[in-house]
Amino acid sequence: MREEDSNWFSKWEEELPPPEELMPLSQSLITPDLALAFNIPNHHHHAPPPPPQRPPQSPQRNSSAEFDSPEISGAGGGGGGAGSDEPARTLKRPRLVWTPQLHKRFVDAVAHLGIKNAVPKTIMQLMSVDGLTRENVASHLQKYRLYLKRMQSISSGGGGGAASGMDPATDHLFASSPVPAHFLHPGRASSEHFLPFVPVAAAAMQQHHHHQLAVVAPHHHPQLQQQFRHFGNSPPNGQFDHPYMRPSQQQQVQRMGSNGAAVLPPYVEDLESSTPANGRKVLTLFPTGED
DNA sequence: TTTAGAATAT
DNA sequence: TATATTCTAA
């Protein structure tokens, strides 16, 4: 019927940067130890296979540990604690750093899913960022919602100007990506074709063909964000950075032929890991060289 | 059971 | 502070 509905996704895809636009990885930033731990060949340039991070939730046990972190996390000796015998099952992963690019991915996924269907699991699947866990997304989503709420409060109450209550440092990340209008006033999209119901792509199950509900059951009522005046959230300038990275590795995200399953183009993360004195690894998505 | 959401911890 | 982890509800 409406071509718009059918095209919205295509159009959205088009705006995605081609592989040529992909940002060069800065693998060199990866410490030798990390590279070794992740089986990353020491390629000064080029794009080596992404670091196989331990799959988030593996219902099935992969008998073969893809990689085990050597002494980078354990270090020291003296027992090392839990890591001695046990495989990388309960290993702590490096802390994820949400770069503007990654956040952009996040926003895009949420935007196209709709607030209603934007749940951590779905978002995670749509983002197709390997290594991303539901927890990562959930945590970020939590903060993102607070951010949106804060913006609503500002525009609504307006007590003292938009600048009030705005933490530059805190909101800077979120400010990097424009907030879709539907986020602010769900249910009523003035000049935006908004899909009332978006069947989640899901389908991204583990290696196994275990079928899971691809759609979120509209059981509960999503708390509707009160509509508020649309205030110019567009960043001053130079906020549009959509340089993506090279396609991610194997990503079992397949689009559902049934309905317009949203599949975001592969996303790759450059990881730059640092090993602070604490020994806690830090996973960093390398920025695309924006300002 | 699993998952979302919020609270809390590091 | 940012993110992870934990806890509780649905």
mmCIF file of N, CA, C and O in Angstrom, chain A residues 62-152:
data_model
loop_
_atom_site.group_PDB
_atom_site.id
_atom_site.type_symbol
_atom_site.label_atom_id
_atom_site.label_comp_id
_atom_site.label_asym_id
_atom_site.label_seq_id
_atom_site.Cartn_x
_atom_site.Cartn_y
_atom_site.Cartn_z
ATOM 1 N N ASN A 62 30.256 -24.046 24.518
ATOM 2 C CA ASN A 62 31.263 -24.251 23.499
ATOM 3 C C ASN A 62 32.478 -24.866 24.152
ATOM 4 O O ASN A 62 33.235 -24.213 24.809
ATOM 5 N N SER A 63 32.564 -26.113 23.918
ATOM 6 C CA SER A 63 33.636 -26.816 24.604
ATOM 7 C C SER A 63 34.976 -26.157 24.321
ATOM 8 O O SER A 63 35.842 -26.079 25.152
ATOM 9 N N SER A 64 35.093 -25.678 23.117
ATOM 10 C CA SER A 64 36.372 -25.072 22.788
ATOM 11 C C SER A 64 36.339 -23.581 23.074
ATOM 12 O O SER A 64 35.594 -22.845 22.466
ATOM 13 N N ALA A 65 37.111 -23.227 23.972
ATOM 14 C CA ALA A 65 37.190 -21.803 24.273
ATOM 15 C C ALA A 65 37.885 -21.108 23.122
ATOM 16 O O ALA A 65 38.978 -21.460 22.748
ATOM 17 N N GLU A 66 37.212 -20.141 22.567
ATOM 18 C CA GLU A 66 37.801 -19.477 21.419
ATOM 19 C C GLU A 66 39.096 -18.808 21.810
ATOM 20 O O GLU A 66 40.043 -18.740 21.084
ATOM 21 N N PHE A 67 39.062 -18.299 22.953
ATOM 22 C CA PHE A 67 40.274 -17.640 23.396
ATOM 23 C C PHE A 67 40.243 -17.573 24.899
ATOM 24 O O PHE A 67 39.229 -17.401 25.517
ATOM 25 N N ASP A 68 41.343 -17.713 25.451
ATOM 26 C CA ASP A 68 41.367 -17.539 26.881
ATOM 27 C C ASP A 68 42.344 -16.426 27.179
ATOM 28 O O ASP A 68 43.407 -16.342 26.609
ATOM 29 N N SER A 69 41.911 -15.602 28.052
ATOM 30 C CA SER A 69 42.806 -14.497 28.336
ATOM 31 C C SER A 69 43.940 -14.977 29.191
ATOM 32 O O SER A 69 43.731 -15.506 30.252
ATOM 33 N N PRO A 70 45.096 -14.790 28.705
ATOM 34 C CA PRO A 70 46.302 -15.170 29.417
ATOM 35 C C PRO A 70 46.479 -14.351 30.688
ATOM 36 O O PRO A 70 45.539 -14.048 31.359
ATOM 37 N N GLU A 71 47.627 -13.965 30.881
ATOM 38 C CA GLU A 71 47.892 -13.299 32.144
ATOM 39 C C GLU A 71 47.488 -11.835 32.161
ATOM 40 O O GLU A 71 47.729 -11.143 33.114
ATOM 41 N N ILE A 72 46.880 -11.417 31.112
ATOM 42 C CA ILE A 72 46.543 -10.007 31.085
ATOM 43 C C ILE A 72 45.591 -9.646 32.206
ATOM 44 O O ILE A 72 45.692 -8.622 32.817
ATOM 45 N N SER A 73 44.685 -10.531 32.466
ATOM 46 C CA SER A 73 43.750 -10.198 33.537
ATOM 47 C C SER A 73 44.224 -10.789 34.857
ATOM 48 O O SER A 73 44.082 -10.202 35.897
ATOM 49 N N GLY A 74 44.726 -11.946 34.749
ATOM 50 C CA GLY A 74 45.170 -12.600 35.988
ATOM 51 C C GLY A 74 46.431 -11.953 36.502
ATOM 52 O O GLY A 74 46.487 -11.475 37.596
ATOM 53 N N ALA A 75 47.370 -11.880 35.670
ATOM 54 C CA ALA A 75 48.660 -11.324 36.039
ATOM 55 C C ALA A 75 49.173 -11.992 37.269
ATOM 56 O O ALA A 75 48.857 -13.035 37.652
ATOM 57 N N GLY A 76 49.807 -11.543 37.842
ATOM 58 C CA GLY A 76 50.334 -11.986 39.053
ATOM 59 C C GLY A 76 50.515 -13.316 39.513
ATOM 60 O O GLY A 76 51.120 -13.668 39.921
ATOM 61 N N GLY A 77 50.099 -14.098 39.312
ATOM 62 C CA GLY A 77 50.451 -15.312 39.968
ATOM 63 C C GLY A 77 49.867 -15.388 41.323
ATOM 64 O O GLY A 77 48.997 -14.687 41.600
ATOM 65 N N GLY A 78 50.243 -16.208 42.070
ATOM 66 C CA GLY A 78 49.641 -16.279 43.395
ATOM 67 C C GLY A 78 48.230 -16.760 43.308
ATOM 68 O O GLY A 78 47.320 -16.293 43.967
ATOM 69 N N GLY A 79 47.993 -17.689 42.505
ATOM 70 C CA GLY A 79 46.636 -18.221 42.568
ATOM 71 C C GLY A 79 45.739 -17.641 41.511
ATOM 72 O O GLY A 79 44.859 -18.266 41.047
ATOM 73 N N GLY A 80 45.889 -16.470 41.155
ATOM 74 C CA GLY A 80 45.040 -15.978 40.067
ATOM 75 C C GLY A 80 43.575 -16.109 40.368
ATOM 76 O O GLY A 80 42.736 -15.590 39.701
ATOM 77 N N GLY A 81 43.246 -16.811 41.330
ATOM 78 C CA GLY A 81 41.828 -16.886 41.694
ATOM 79 C C GLY A 81 41.042 -17.779 40.769
ATOM 80 O O GLY A 81 41.408 -18.899 40.506
ATOM 81 N N ALA A 82 39.989 -17.274 40.259
ATOM 82 C CA ALA A 82 39.050 -18.116 39.547
ATOM 83 C C ALA A 82 39.565 -18.541 38.181
ATOM 84 O O ALA A 82 39.119 -19.512 37.634
ATOM 85 N N GLY A 83 40.423 -17.814 37.644
ATOM 86 C CA GLY A 83 40.810 -18.095 36.273
ATOM 87 C C GLY A 83 41.698 -19.294 36.092
ATOM 88 O O GLY A 83 41.973 -19.690 34.990
ATOM 89 N N SER A 84 42.131 -19.837 37.107
ATOM 90 C CA SER A 84 43.093 -20.916 36.982
ATOM 91 C C SER A 84 42.547 -22.091 36.190
ATOM 92 O O SER A 84 42.988 -22.401 35.108
ATOM 93 N N ASP A 85 41.568 -22.649 36.725
ATOM 94 C CA ASP A 85 41.075 -23.863 36.133
ATOM 95 C C ASP A 85 39.901 -23.602 35.203
ATOM 96 O O ASP A 85 39.829 -24.098 34.103
ATOM 97 N N GLU A 86 39.024 -22.828 35.698
ATOM 98 C CA GLU A 86 37.817 -22.594 34.933
ATOM 99 C C GLU A 86 38.125 -21.853 33.643
ATOM 100 O O GLU A 86 38.909 -20.926 33.622
ATOM 101 N N PRO A 87 37.489 -22.280 32.622
ATOM 102 C CA PRO A 87 37.641 -21.635 31.311
ATOM 103 C C PRO A 87 37.039 -20.242 31.337
ATOM 104 O O PRO A 87 36.595 -19.759 32.352
ATOM 105 N N ALA A 88 37.032 -19.698 30.166
ATOM 106 C CA ALA A 88 36.526 -18.328 30.095
ATOM 107 C C ALA A 88 35.013 -18.312 30.214
ATOM 108 O O ALA A 88 34.309 -17.812 29.378
ATOM 109 N N ARG A 89 34.556 -18.844 31.233
ATOM 110 C CA ARG A 89 33.113 -18.871 31.377
ATOM 111 C C ARG A 89 32.638 -17.725 32.246
ATOM 112 O O ARG A 89 31.637 -17.108 32.017
ATOM 113 N N THR A 90 33.407 -17.517 33.233
ATOM 114 C CA THR A 90 33.007 -16.435 34.131
ATOM 115 C C THR A 90 34.019 -15.301 34.108
ATOM 116 O O THR A 90 34.101 -14.536 35.031
ATOM 117 N N LEU A 91 34.715 -15.268 33.033
ATOM 118 C CA LEU A 91 35.714 -14.217 32.940
ATOM 119 C C LEU A 91 35.049 -12.862 32.761
ATOM 120 O O LEU A 91 34.056 -12.731 32.086
ATOM 121 N N LYS A 92 35.648 -11.905 33.332
ATOM 122 C CA LYS A 92 35.101 -10.563 33.174
ATOM 123 C C LYS A 92 35.586 -9.970 31.871
ATOM 124 O O LYS A 92 36.764 -9.947 31.586
ATOM 125 N N ARG A 93 34.662 -9.484 31.150
ATOM 126 C CA ARG A 93 35.062 -8.887 29.913
ATOM 127 C C ARG A 93 35.481 -7.477 30.149
ATOM 128 O O ARG A 93 35.155 -6.854 31.118
ATOM 129 N N PRO A 94 36.205 -7.005 29.175
ATOM 130 C CA PRO A 94 36.629 -5.607 29.232
ATOM 131 C C PRO A 94 35.427 -4.696 29.238
ATOM 132 O O PRO A 94 34.383 -5.017 28.694
ATOM 133 N N ARG A 95 35.636 -3.638 29.835
ATOM 134 C CA ARG A 95 34.542 -2.675 29.935
ATOM 135 C C ARG A 95 34.286 -2.031 28.584
ATOM 136 O O ARG A 95 35.194 -1.606 27.899
ATOM 137 N N LEU A 96 33.081 -2.006 28.240
ATOM 138 C CA LEU A 96 32.725 -1.460 26.933
ATOM 139 C C LEU A 96 32.671 0.059 26.971
ATOM 140 O O LEU A 96 32.047 0.645 27.840
ATOM 141 N N VAL A 97 33.286 0.630 26.004
ATOM 142 C CA VAL A 97 33.231 2.087 25.901
ATOM 143 C C VAL A 97 32.295 2.465 24.765
ATOM 144 O O VAL A 97 32.471 2.047 23.640
ATOM 145 N N TRP A 98 31.346 3.234 25.108
ATOM 146 C CA TRP A 98 30.374 3.635 24.094
ATOM 147 C C TRP A 98 30.891 4.844 23.336
ATOM 148 O O TRP A 98 30.786 5.971 23.788
ATOM 149 N N THR A 99 31.336 4.566 22.169
ATOM 150 C CA THR A 99 31.797 5.659 21.333
ATOM 151 C C THR A 99 30.596 6.259 20.612
ATOM 152 O O THR A 99 29.545 5.631 20.532
ATOM 153 N N PRO A 100 30.760 7.441 20.117
ATOM 154 C CA PRO A 100 29.680 8.081 19.363
ATOM 155 C C PRO A 100 29.177 7.187 18.237
ATOM 156 O O PRO A 100 27.980 7.143 17.965
ATOM 157 N N GLN A 101 30.060 6.486 17.634
ATOM 158 C CA GLN A 101 29.650 5.623 16.527
ATOM 159 C C GLN A 101 28.796 4.480 17.032
ATOM 160 O O GLN A 101 27.786 4.119 16.455
ATOM 161 N N LEU A 102 29.253 3.933 18.101
ATOM 162 C CA LEU A 102 28.512 2.813 18.658
ATOM 163 C C LEU A 102 27.159 3.291 19.166
ATOM 164 O O LEU A 102 26.143 2.627 18.994
ATOM 165 N N HIS A 103 27.179 4.416 19.744
ATOM 166 C CA HIS A 103 25.924 4.987 20.241
ATOM 167 C C HIS A 103 25.003 5.308 19.077
ATOM 168 O O HIS A 103 23.790 5.151 19.174
ATOM 169 N N LYS A 104 25.600 5.722 17.999
ATOM 170 C CA LYS A 104 24.804 6.008 16.821
ATOM 171 C C LYS A 104 24.100 4.755 16.357
ATOM 172 O O LYS A 104 22.934 4.759 15.983
ATOM 173 N N ARG A 105 24.820 3.688 16.419
ATOM 174 C CA ARG A 105 24.250 2.411 16.049
ATOM 175 C C ARG A 105 23.080 2.091 16.971
ATOM 176 O O ARG A 105 22.047 1.597 16.577
ATOM 177 N N PHE A 106 23.325 2.381 18.189
ATOM 178 C CA PHE A 106 22.333 2.127 19.213
ATOM 179 C C PHE A 106 21.069 2.946 18.943
ATOM 180 O O PHE A 106 19.954 2.428 18.956
ATOM 181 N N VAL A 107 21.264 4.188 18.680
ATOM 182 C CA VAL A 107 20.126 5.071 18.423
ATOM 183 C C VAL A 107 19.387 4.651 17.171
ATOM 184 O O VAL A 107 18.151 4.642 17.139
ATOM 185 N N ASP A 108 20.128 4.297 16.168
ATOM 186 C CA ASP A 108 19.491 3.866 14.933
ATOM 187 C C ASP A 108 18.623 2.635 15.165
ATOM 188 O O ASP A 108 17.511 2.534 14.671
ATOM 189 N N ALA A 109 19.166 1.748 15.897
ATOM 190 C CA ALA A 109 18.433 0.517 16.178
ATOM 191 C C ALA A 109 17.165 0.829 16.955
ATOM 192 O O ALA A 109 16.089 0.342 16.631
ATOM 193 N N VAL A 110 17.308 1.646 17.932
ATOM 194 C CA VAL A 110 16.146 2.007 18.747
ATOM 195 C C VAL A 110 15.145 2.788 17.920
ATOM 196 O O VAL A 110 13.944 2.577 18.013
ATOM 197 N N ALA A 111 15.668 3.650 17.109
ATOM 198 C CA ALA A 111 14.789 4.494 16.306
ATOM 199 C C ALA A 111 13.963 3.664 15.337
ATOM 200 O O ALA A 111 12.789 3.922 15.119
ATOM 201 N N HIS A 112 14.584 2.687 14.790
ATOM 202 C CA HIS A 112 13.869 1.896 13.803
ATOM 203 C C HIS A 112 13.044 0.797 14.428
ATOM 204 O O HIS A 112 12.197 0.210 13.789
ATOM 205 N N LEU A 113 13.337 0.536 15.628
ATOM 206 C CA LEU A 113 12.522 -0.454 16.312
ATOM 207 C C LEU A 113 11.310 0.220 16.909
ATOM 208 O O LEU A 113 10.247 -0.368 17.017
ATOM 209 N N GLY A 114 11.515 1.442 17.264
ATOM 210 C CA GLY A 114 10.444 2.146 17.959
ATOM 211 C C GLY A 114 10.647 1.961 19.442
ATOM 212 O O GLY A 114 11.150 0.944 19.890
ATOM 213 N N ILE A 115 10.263 2.947 20.149
ATOM 214 C CA ILE A 115 10.459 2.902 21.585
ATOM 215 C C ILE A 115 9.792 1.684 22.184
ATOM 216 O O ILE A 115 10.282 1.079 23.131
ATOM 217 N N LYS A 116 8.694 1.350 21.599
ATOM 218 C CA LYS A 116 7.926 0.257 22.182
ATOM 219 C C LYS A 116 8.667 -1.063 22.084
ATOM 220 O O LYS A 116 8.650 -1.880 22.997
ATOM 221 N N ASN A 117 9.256 -1.245 20.963
ATOM 222 C CA ASN A 117 9.939 -2.527 20.767
ATOM 223 C C ASN A 117 11.419 -2.463 21.079
ATOM 224 O O ASN A 117 12.129 -3.454 20.927
ATOM 225 N N ALA A 118 11.810 -1.333 21.453
ATOM 226 C CA ALA A 118 13.243 -1.186 21.723
ATOM 227 C C ALA A 118 13.583 -1.740 23.093
ATOM 228 O O ALA A 118 13.593 -1.040 24.087
ATOM 229 N N VAL A 119 13.857 -2.968 23.090
ATOM 230 C CA VAL A 119 14.279 -3.623 24.328
ATOM 231 C C VAL A 119 15.713 -4.091 24.130
ATOM 232 O O VAL A 119 16.152 -4.294 22.999
ATOM 233 N N PRO A 120 16.388 -4.206 25.201
ATOM 234 C CA PRO A 120 17.816 -4.543 25.143
ATOM 235 C C PRO A 120 18.143 -5.692 24.195
ATOM 236 O O PRO A 120 19.055 -5.590 23.372
ATOM 237 N N LYS A 121 17.421 -6.713 24.303
ATOM 238 C CA LYS A 121 17.750 -7.880 23.495
ATOM 239 C C LYS A 121 17.594 -7.595 22.011
ATOM 240 O O LYS A 121 18.432 -7.953 21.193
ATOM 241 N N THR A 122 16.515 -6.962 21.703
ATOM 242 C CA THR A 122 16.259 -6.646 20.302
ATOM 243 C C THR A 122 17.272 -5.651 19.779
ATOM 244 O O THR A 122 17.780 -5.788 18.671
ATOM 245 N N ILE A 123 17.533 -4.690 20.577
ATOM 246 C CA ILE A 123 18.505 -3.681 20.166
ATOM 247 C C ILE A 123 19.855 -4.321 19.925
ATOM 248 O O ILE A 123 20.523 -4.053 18.935
ATOM 249 N N MET A 124 20.182 -5.163 20.823
ATOM 250 C CA MET A 124 21.475 -5.832 20.719
ATOM 251 C C MET A 124 21.566 -6.606 19.407
ATOM 252 O O MET A 124 22.567 -6.565 18.713
ATOM 253 N N GLN A 125 20.509 -7.275 19.088
ATOM 254 C CA GLN A 125 20.516 -8.087 17.880
ATOM 255 C C GLN A 125 20.576 -7.233 16.633
ATOM 256 O O GLN A 125 21.224 -7.582 15.653
ATOM 257 N N LEU A 126 19.874 -6.148 16.681
ATOM 258 C CA LEU A 126 19.871 -5.291 15.507
ATOM 259 C C LEU A 126 21.201 -4.573 15.327
ATOM 260 O O LEU A 126 21.626 -4.303 14.219
ATOM 261 N N MET A 127 21.788 -4.294 16.400
ATOM 262 C CA MET A 127 23.065 -3.597 16.299
ATOM 263 C C MET A 127 24.116 -4.498 15.667
ATOM 264 O O MET A 127 25.016 -4.046 14.987
ATOM 265 N N SER A 128 23.957 -5.736 15.906
ATOM 266 C CA SER A 128 24.872 -6.704 15.291
ATOM 267 C C SER A 128 26.324 -6.419 15.608
ATOM 268 O O SER A 128 27.190 -6.620 14.776
ATOM 269 N N VAL A 129 26.532 -5.927 16.734
ATOM 270 C CA VAL A 129 27.913 -5.678 17.124
ATOM 271 C C VAL A 129 28.413 -6.861 17.933
ATOM 272 O O VAL A 129 27.868 -7.159 18.991
ATOM 273 N N ASP A 130 29.344 -7.509 17.365
ATOM 274 C CA ASP A 130 29.799 -8.697 18.071
ATOM 275 C C ASP A 130 30.473 -8.291 19.366
ATOM 276 O O ASP A 130 31.184 -7.297 19.442
ATOM 277 N N GLY A 131 30.185 -9.047 20.336
ATOM 278 C CA GLY A 131 30.759 -8.726 21.634
ATOM 279 C C GLY A 131 29.797 -7.940 22.488
ATOM 280 O O GLY A 131 29.932 -7.899 23.705
ATOM 281 N N LEU A 132 28.850 -7.356 21.841
ATOM 282 C CA LEU A 132 27.876 -6.592 22.609
ATOM 283 C C LEU A 132 26.943 -7.545 23.321
ATOM 284 O O LEU A 132 26.406 -8.469 22.724
ATOM 285 N N THR A 133 26.758 -7.296 24.562
ATOM 286 C CA THR A 133 25.859 -8.159 25.302
ATOM 287 C C THR A 133 24.570 -7.427 25.625
ATOM 288 O O THR A 133 24.496 -6.209 25.512
ATOM 289 N N ARG A 134 23.619 -8.173 26.005
ATOM 290 C CA ARG A 134 22.345 -7.574 26.351
ATOM 291 C C ARG A 134 22.529 -6.646 27.549
ATOM 292 O O ARG A 134 21.876 -5.627 27.694
ATOM 293 N N GLU A 135 23.431 -7.042 28.381
ATOM 294 C CA GLU A 135 23.694 -6.229 29.559
ATOM 295 C C GLU A 135 24.274 -4.878 29.164
ATOM 296 O O GLU A 135 23.934 -3.856 29.745
ATOM 297 N N ASN A 136 25.125 -4.943 28.187
ATOM 298 C CA ASN A 136 25.731 -3.701 27.718
ATOM 299 C C ASN A 136 24.647 -2.749 27.230
ATOM 300 O O ASN A 136 24.619 -1.579 27.574
ATOM 301 N N VAL A 137 23.802 -3.311 26.428
ATOM 302 C CA VAL A 137 22.747 -2.492 25.838
ATOM 303 C C VAL A 137 21.765 -2.041 26.911
ATOM 304 O O VAL A 137 21.326 -0.896 26.921
ATOM 305 N N ALA A 138 21.454 -2.930 27.785
ATOM 306 C CA ALA A 138 20.494 -2.584 28.837
ATOM 307 C C ALA A 138 21.007 -1.441 29.691
ATOM 308 O O ALA A 138 20.275 -0.516 30.026
ATOM 309 N N SER A 139 22.232 -1.536 29.995
ATOM 310 C CA SER A 139 22.824 -0.492 30.821
ATOM 311 C C SER A 139 22.837 0.838 30.082
ATOM 312 O O SER A 139 22.520 1.885 30.640
ATOM 313 N N HIS A 140 23.173 0.751 28.850
ATOM 314 C CA HIS A 140 23.232 1.975 28.057
ATOM 315 C C HIS A 140 21.829 2.520 27.822
ATOM 316 O O HIS A 140 21.594 3.724 27.867
ATOM 317 N N LEU A 141 20.942 1.630 27.598
ATOM 318 C CA LEU A 141 19.553 2.029 27.370
ATOM 319 C C LEU A 141 18.992 2.722 28.596
ATOM 320 O O LEU A 141 18.237 3.687 28.494
ATOM 321 N N GLN A 142 19.393 2.231 29.700
ATOM 322 C CA GLN A 142 18.932 2.830 30.952
ATOM 323 C C GLN A 142 19.368 4.284 31.034
ATOM 324 O O GLN A 142 18.592 5.175 31.347
ATOM 325 N N LYS A 143 20.568 4.465 30.729
ATOM 326 C CA LYS A 143 21.093 5.823 30.794
ATOM 327 C C LYS A 143 20.516 6.692 29.681
ATOM 328 O O LYS A 143 20.268 7.878 29.857
ATOM 329 N N TYR A 144 20.310 6.088 28.579
ATOM 330 C CA TYR A 144 19.776 6.829 27.451
ATOM 331 C C TYR A 144 18.361 7.316 27.750
ATOM 332 O O TYR A 144 17.967 8.413 27.377
ATOM 333 N N ARG A 145 17.638 6.494 28.409
ATOM 334 C CA ARG A 145 16.272 6.882 28.766
ATOM 335 C C ARG A 145 16.284 8.041 29.740
ATOM 336 O O ARG A 145 15.440 8.924 29.684
ATOM 337 N N LEU A 146 17.219 7.977 30.611
ATOM 338 C CA LEU A 146 17.341 9.086 31.559
ATOM 339 C C LEU A 146 17.676 10.366 30.809
ATOM 340 O O LEU A 146 17.193 11.448 31.155
ATOM 341 N N TYR A 147 18.470 10.179 29.814
ATOM 342 C CA TYR A 147 18.847 11.328 29.002
ATOM 343 C C TYR A 147 17.623 11.910 28.303
ATOM 344 O O TYR A 147 17.406 13.119 28.287
ATOM 345 N N LEU A 148 16.841 11.044 27.726
ATOM 346 C CA LEU A 148 15.640 11.496 27.034
ATOM 347 C C LEU A 148 14.690 12.160 28.016
ATOM 348 O O LEU A 148 14.092 13.193 27.729
ATOM 349 N N LYS A 149 14.575 11.551 29.139
ATOM 350 C CA LYS A 149 13.667 12.112 30.137
ATOM 351 C C LYS A 149 14.154 13.498 30.562
ATOM 352 O O LYS A 149 13.366 14.417 30.760
ATOM 353 N N ARG A 150 15.423 13.585 30.665
ATOM 354 C CA ARG A 150 15.973 14.867 31.078
ATOM 355 C C ARG A 150 15.667 15.934 30.034
ATOM 356 O O ARG A 150 15.314 17.054 30.350
ATOM 357 N N MET A 151 15.785 15.520 28.807
ATOM 358 C CA MET A 151 15.507 16.476 27.744
ATOM 359 C C MET A 151 14.045 16.874 27.763
ATOM 360 O O MET A 151 13.695 18.021 27.515
ATOM 361 N N GLN A 152 13.233 15.921 28.042
ATOM 362 C CA GLN A 152 11.810 16.218 28.095
ATOM 363 C C GLN A 152 11.523 17.217 29.200
ATOM 364 O O GLN A 152 10.745 18.133 29.045
#
